[in-house]
Tab-separated table of N, CA and C in Angstrom:
chain	number	residue	atom	x	y	z
A	1	UNK	N	0.844	-1.185	0.000
A	1	UNK	CA	0.000	0.000	0.000
A	1	UNK	C	0.887	1.245	0.000
A	2	UNK	N	0.555	2.180	-0.852
A	2	UNK	CA	1.318	3.416	-0.930
A	2	UNK	C	0.951	4.329	0.228
A	3	UNK	N	1.964	4.980	0.800
A	3	UNK	CA	1.722	5.973	1.840
A	3	UNK	C	1.688	7.336	1.159
A	4	UNK	N	0.528	7.978	1.218
A	4	UNK	CA	0.331	9.249	0.542
A	4	UNK	C	0.171	10.344	1.593
A	5	UNK	N	0.971	11.395	1.468
A	5	UNK	CA	0.895	12.552	2.359
A	5	UNK	C	0.595	13.780	1.517
A	6	UNK	N	-0.371	14.585	1.969
A	6	UNK	CA	-0.731	15.805	1.250
A	6	UNK	C	-0.421	16.997	2.149
A	7	UNK	N	0.485	17.847	1.695
A	7	UNK	CA	0.800	19.090	2.404
A	7	UNK	C	-0.146	20.163	1.890
A	8	UNK	N	-0.856	20.813	2.819
A	8	UNK	CA	-1.888	21.789	2.456
A	8	UNK	C	-1.742	23.053	3.283
A	9	UNK	N	-2.590	24.048	2.952
A	9	UNK	CA	-2.733	25.235	3.795
A	9	UNK	C	-4.206	25.622	3.797
A	10	UNK	N	-4.588	26.447	4.737
A	10	UNK	CA	-5.971	26.891	4.850
A	10	UNK	C	-6.379	27.723	3.640
A	11	UNK	N	-7.648	27.633	3.265
A	11	UNK	CA	-8.226	28.436	2.176
A	11	UNK	C	-7.505	28.271	0.841
A	12	UNK	N	-7.034	27.080	0.562
A	12	UNK	CA	-6.316	26.787	-0.689
A	12	UNK	C	-7.228	25.936	-1.570
A	13	UNK	N	-7.688	26.509	-2.678
A	13	UNK	CA	-8.618	25.787	-3.550
A	13	UNK	C	-7.975	24.547	-4.165
A	14	UNK	N	-6.728	24.647	-4.603
A	14	UNK	CA	-6.065	23.480	-5.188
A	14	UNK	C	-5.886	22.366	-4.155
A	15	UNK	N	-5.645	22.761	-2.892
A	15	UNK	CA	-5.520	21.767	-1.820
A	15	UNK	C	-6.852	21.047	-1.631
A	16	UNK	N	-7.938	21.805	-1.595
A	16	UNK	CA	-9.272	21.212	-1.428
A	16	UNK	C	-9.596	20.281	-2.590
A	17	UNK	N	-9.257	20.682	-3.804
A	17	UNK	CA	-9.534	19.857	-4.976
A	17	UNK	C	-8.707	18.567	-4.949
A	18	UNK	N	-7.463	18.663	-4.496
A	18	UNK	CA	-6.607	17.485	-4.398
A	18	UNK	C	-7.173	16.501	-3.385
A	19	UNK	N	-7.550	16.997	-2.205
A	19	UNK	CA	-8.110	16.123	-1.170
A	19	UNK	C	-9.426	15.493	-1.637
A	20	UNK	N	-10.254	16.281	-2.313
A	20	UNK	CA	-11.537	15.778	-2.815
A	20	UNK	C	-11.310	14.681	-3.853
A	21	UNK	N	-10.340	14.887	-4.738
A	21	UNK	CA	-10.021	13.897	-5.768
A	21	UNK	C	-9.551	12.594	-5.133
A	22	UNK	N	-8.634	12.688	-4.180
A	22	UNK	CA	-8.114	11.485	-3.531
A	22	UNK	C	-9.223	10.732	-2.799
A	23	UNK	N	-10.075	11.463	-2.099
A	23	UNK	CA	-11.183	10.846	-1.376
A	23	UNK	C	-12.147	10.167	-2.346
A	24	UNK	N	-12.473	10.838	-3.445
A	24	UNK	CA	-13.401	10.287	-4.436
A	24	UNK	C	-12.871	9.013	-5.079
A	25	UNK	N	-11.549	8.887	-5.147
A	25	UNK	CA	-10.935	7.702	-5.751
A	25	UNK	C	-10.452	6.700	-4.699
A	26	UNK	N	-10.938	6.862	-3.479
A	26	UNK	CA	-10.627	5.926	-2.378
A	26	UNK	C	-9.128	5.752	-2.158
A	27	UNK	N	-8.402	6.849	-2.232
A	27	UNK	CA	-6.959	6.831	-1.983
A	27	UNK	C	-6.739	7.411	-0.590
A	28	UNK	N	-6.270	6.566	0.323
A	28	UNK	CA	-6.036	7.012	1.699
A	28	UNK	C	-4.841	7.963	1.725
A	29	UNK	N	-4.948	9.023	2.535
A	29	UNK	CA	-3.848	9.974	2.633
A	29	UNK	C	-3.827	10.593	4.024
A	30	UNK	N	-2.658	11.109	4.362
A	30	UNK	CA	-2.475	11.861	5.605
A	30	UNK	C	-2.287	13.319	5.202
A	31	UNK	N	-3.018	14.194	5.872
A	31	UNK	CA	-2.898	15.624	5.580
A	31	UNK	C	-1.971	16.289	6.578
A	32	UNK	N	-1.066	17.113	6.061
A	32	UNK	CA	-0.183	17.910	6.902
A	32	UNK	C	-0.372	19.372	6.512
A	33	UNK	N	-0.986	20.131	7.394
A	33	UNK	CA	-1.338	21.522	7.122
A	33	UNK	C	-0.209	22.442	7.596
A	34	UNK	N	0.282	23.293	6.687
A	34	UNK	CA	1.403	24.174	7.040
A	34	UNK	C	0.972	25.346	7.909
A	35	UNK	N	-0.341	25.641	7.973
A	35	UNK	CA	-0.809	26.705	8.860
A	35	UNK	C	-0.781	26.257	10.316
A	36	UNK	N	-1.177	25.013	10.564
A	36	UNK	CA	-1.198	24.508	11.938
A	36	UNK	C	0.151	23.925	12.349
A	37	UNK	N	0.975	23.542	11.366
A	37	UNK	CA	2.296	22.970	11.642
A	37	UNK	C	3.342	23.658	10.765
A	38	UNK	N	3.766	24.879	11.152
A	38	UNK	CA	4.677	25.646	10.293
A	38	UNK	C	6.032	24.985	10.050
A	39	UNK	N	6.379	23.975	10.828
A	39	UNK	CA	7.662	23.294	10.598
A	39	UNK	C	7.694	22.596	9.239
A	40	UNK	N	6.520	22.303	8.677
A	40	UNK	CA	6.473	21.670	7.359
A	40	UNK	C	6.904	22.632	6.256
A	41	UNK	N	6.832	23.934	6.489
A	41	UNK	CA	7.254	24.917	5.484
A	41	UNK	C	8.731	24.722	5.161
A	42	UNK	N	9.564	24.597	6.196
A	42	UNK	CA	11.002	24.392	5.977
A	42	UNK	C	11.256	23.067	5.262
A	43	UNK	N	10.515	22.037	5.642
A	43	UNK	CA	10.659	20.732	4.989
A	43	UNK	C	10.377	20.849	3.492
A	44	UNK	N	9.279	21.517	3.147
A	44	UNK	CA	8.913	21.661	1.739
A	44	UNK	C	9.925	22.519	0.986
A	45	UNK	N	10.404	23.589	1.615
A	45	UNK	CA	11.424	24.434	0.973
A	45	UNK	C	12.697	23.639	0.721
A	46	UNK	N	13.082	22.782	1.681
A	46	UNK	CA	14.265	21.943	1.507
A	46	UNK	C	14.106	20.974	0.333
A	47	UNK	N	12.849	20.600	0.045
A	47	UNK	CA	12.563	19.701	-1.079
A	47	UNK	C	12.446	20.466	-2.398
A	48	UNK	N	12.511	21.805	-2.337
A	48	UNK	CA	12.449	22.622	-3.543
A	48	UNK	C	11.068	23.140	-3.888
A	49	UNK	N	10.110	22.998	-2.984
A	49	UNK	CA	8.747	23.463	-3.246
A	49	UNK	C	8.522	24.829	-2.618
A	50	UNK	N	7.739	25.650	-3.309
A	50	UNK	CA	7.424	26.977	-2.790
A	50	UNK	C	5.929	27.197	-2.645
A	51	UNK	N	5.126	26.188	-3.018
A	51	UNK	CA	3.672	26.312	-2.938
A	51	UNK	C	3.063	24.953	-2.630
A	52	UNK	N	1.855	24.975	-2.104
A	52	UNK	CA	1.108	23.754	-1.849
A	52	UNK	C	-0.092	23.726	-2.791
A	53	UNK	N	-0.704	22.611	-3.046
A	53	UNK	CA	-0.474	21.336	-2.393
A	53	UNK	C	0.747	20.614	-2.952
A	54	UNK	N	1.342	19.806	-2.094
A	54	UNK	CA	2.387	18.874	-2.496
A	54	UNK	C	1.925	17.499	-2.027
A	55	UNK	N	1.848	16.562	-2.963
A	55	UNK	CA	1.470	15.186	-2.639
A	55	UNK	C	2.745	14.359	-2.673
A	56	UNK	N	3.056	13.738	-1.541
A	56	UNK	CA	4.267	12.927	-1.414
A	56	UNK	C	3.860	11.464	-1.365
A	57	UNK	N	4.514	10.633	-2.176
A	57	UNK	CA	4.193	9.218	-2.240
A	57	UNK	C	5.350	8.414	-1.676
A	58	UNK	N	5.086	7.658	-0.613
A	58	UNK	CA	6.091	6.819	0.050
A	58	UNK	C	7.324	7.609	0.482
A	59	UNK	N	7.163	8.900	0.734
A	59	UNK	CA	8.285	9.715	1.174
A	59	UNK	C	9.336	9.929	0.101
A	60	UNK	N	9.022	9.575	-1.150
A	60	UNK	CA	10.006	9.674	-2.227
A	60	UNK	C	9.558	10.640	-3.310
A	61	UNK	N	8.708	10.184	-4.211
A	61	UNK	CA	8.279	11.040	-5.317
A	61	UNK	C	7.191	12.000	-4.865
A	62	UNK	N	7.113	13.127	-5.541
A	62	UNK	CA	6.157	14.162	-5.154
A	62	UNK	C	5.450	14.728	-6.379
A	63	UNK	N	4.226	15.192	-6.136
A	63	UNK	CA	3.423	15.852	-7.158
A	63	UNK	C	3.094	17.239	-6.622
A	64	UNK	N	3.402	18.270	-7.376
A	64	UNK	CA	3.122	19.644	-6.945
A	64	UNK	C	1.872	20.151	-7.647
A	65	UNK	N	1.003	20.812	-6.889
A	65	UNK	CA	-0.211	21.376	-7.451
A	65	UNK	C	-1.303	20.334	-7.600
A	66	UNK	N	-2.456	20.766	-8.120
A	66	UNK	CA	-3.564	19.855	-8.371
A	66	UNK	C	-3.367	19.246	-9.744
A	67	UNK	N	-2.980	17.959	-9.763
A	67	UNK	CA	-2.661	17.252	-11.007
A	67	UNK	C	-3.467	15.964	-11.102
A	68	UNK	N	-4.723	16.049	-11.539
A	68	UNK	CA	-5.544	14.840	-11.601
A	68	UNK	C	-4.934	13.743	-12.468
A	69	UNK	N	-4.213	14.116	-13.524
A	69	UNK	CA	-3.577	13.119	-14.380
A	69	UNK	C	-2.567	12.288	-13.590
A	70	UNK	N	-1.757	12.939	-12.776
A	70	UNK	CA	-0.754	12.235	-11.969
A	70	UNK	C	-1.400	11.528	-10.770
A	71	UNK	N	-2.414	12.140	-10.189
A	71	UNK	CA	-3.075	11.530	-9.034
A	71	UNK	C	-3.799	10.244	-9.399
A	72	UNK	N	-4.289	10.148	-10.641
A	72	UNK	CA	-4.969	8.927	-11.083
A	72	UNK	C	-4.048	7.720	-10.996
A	73	UNK	N	-2.762	7.932	-11.169
A	73	UNK	CA	-1.798	6.829	-11.113
A	73	UNK	C	-1.748	6.194	-9.730
A	74	UNK	N	-2.127	6.944	-8.689
A	74	UNK	CA	-2.122	6.406	-7.336
A	74	UNK	C	-3.248	5.412	-7.119
A	75	UNK	N	-4.298	5.515	-7.918
A	75	UNK	CA	-5.456	4.636	-7.771
A	75	UNK	C	-5.202	3.263	-8.382
A	76	UNK	N	-4.140	3.139	-9.154
A	76	UNK	CA	-3.845	1.874	-9.833
A	76	UNK	C	-3.258	0.881	-8.871
């Protein structure tokens, strides 16, 4: 089973769309909100990201932004 983590922030439409897509496709995920846990901001910057959402798969590969084409691959 793939471990999927979604880094989000409050009032982010792309974050909401990403979470809705994953839920609709029965893909389990853990949400990490940068507003409630600001330590994730440094983690994401260290990974080269400057915006959310960031979807991390198994702690290795990542998808930036709302990318339904890439997210569909997680349902396979």
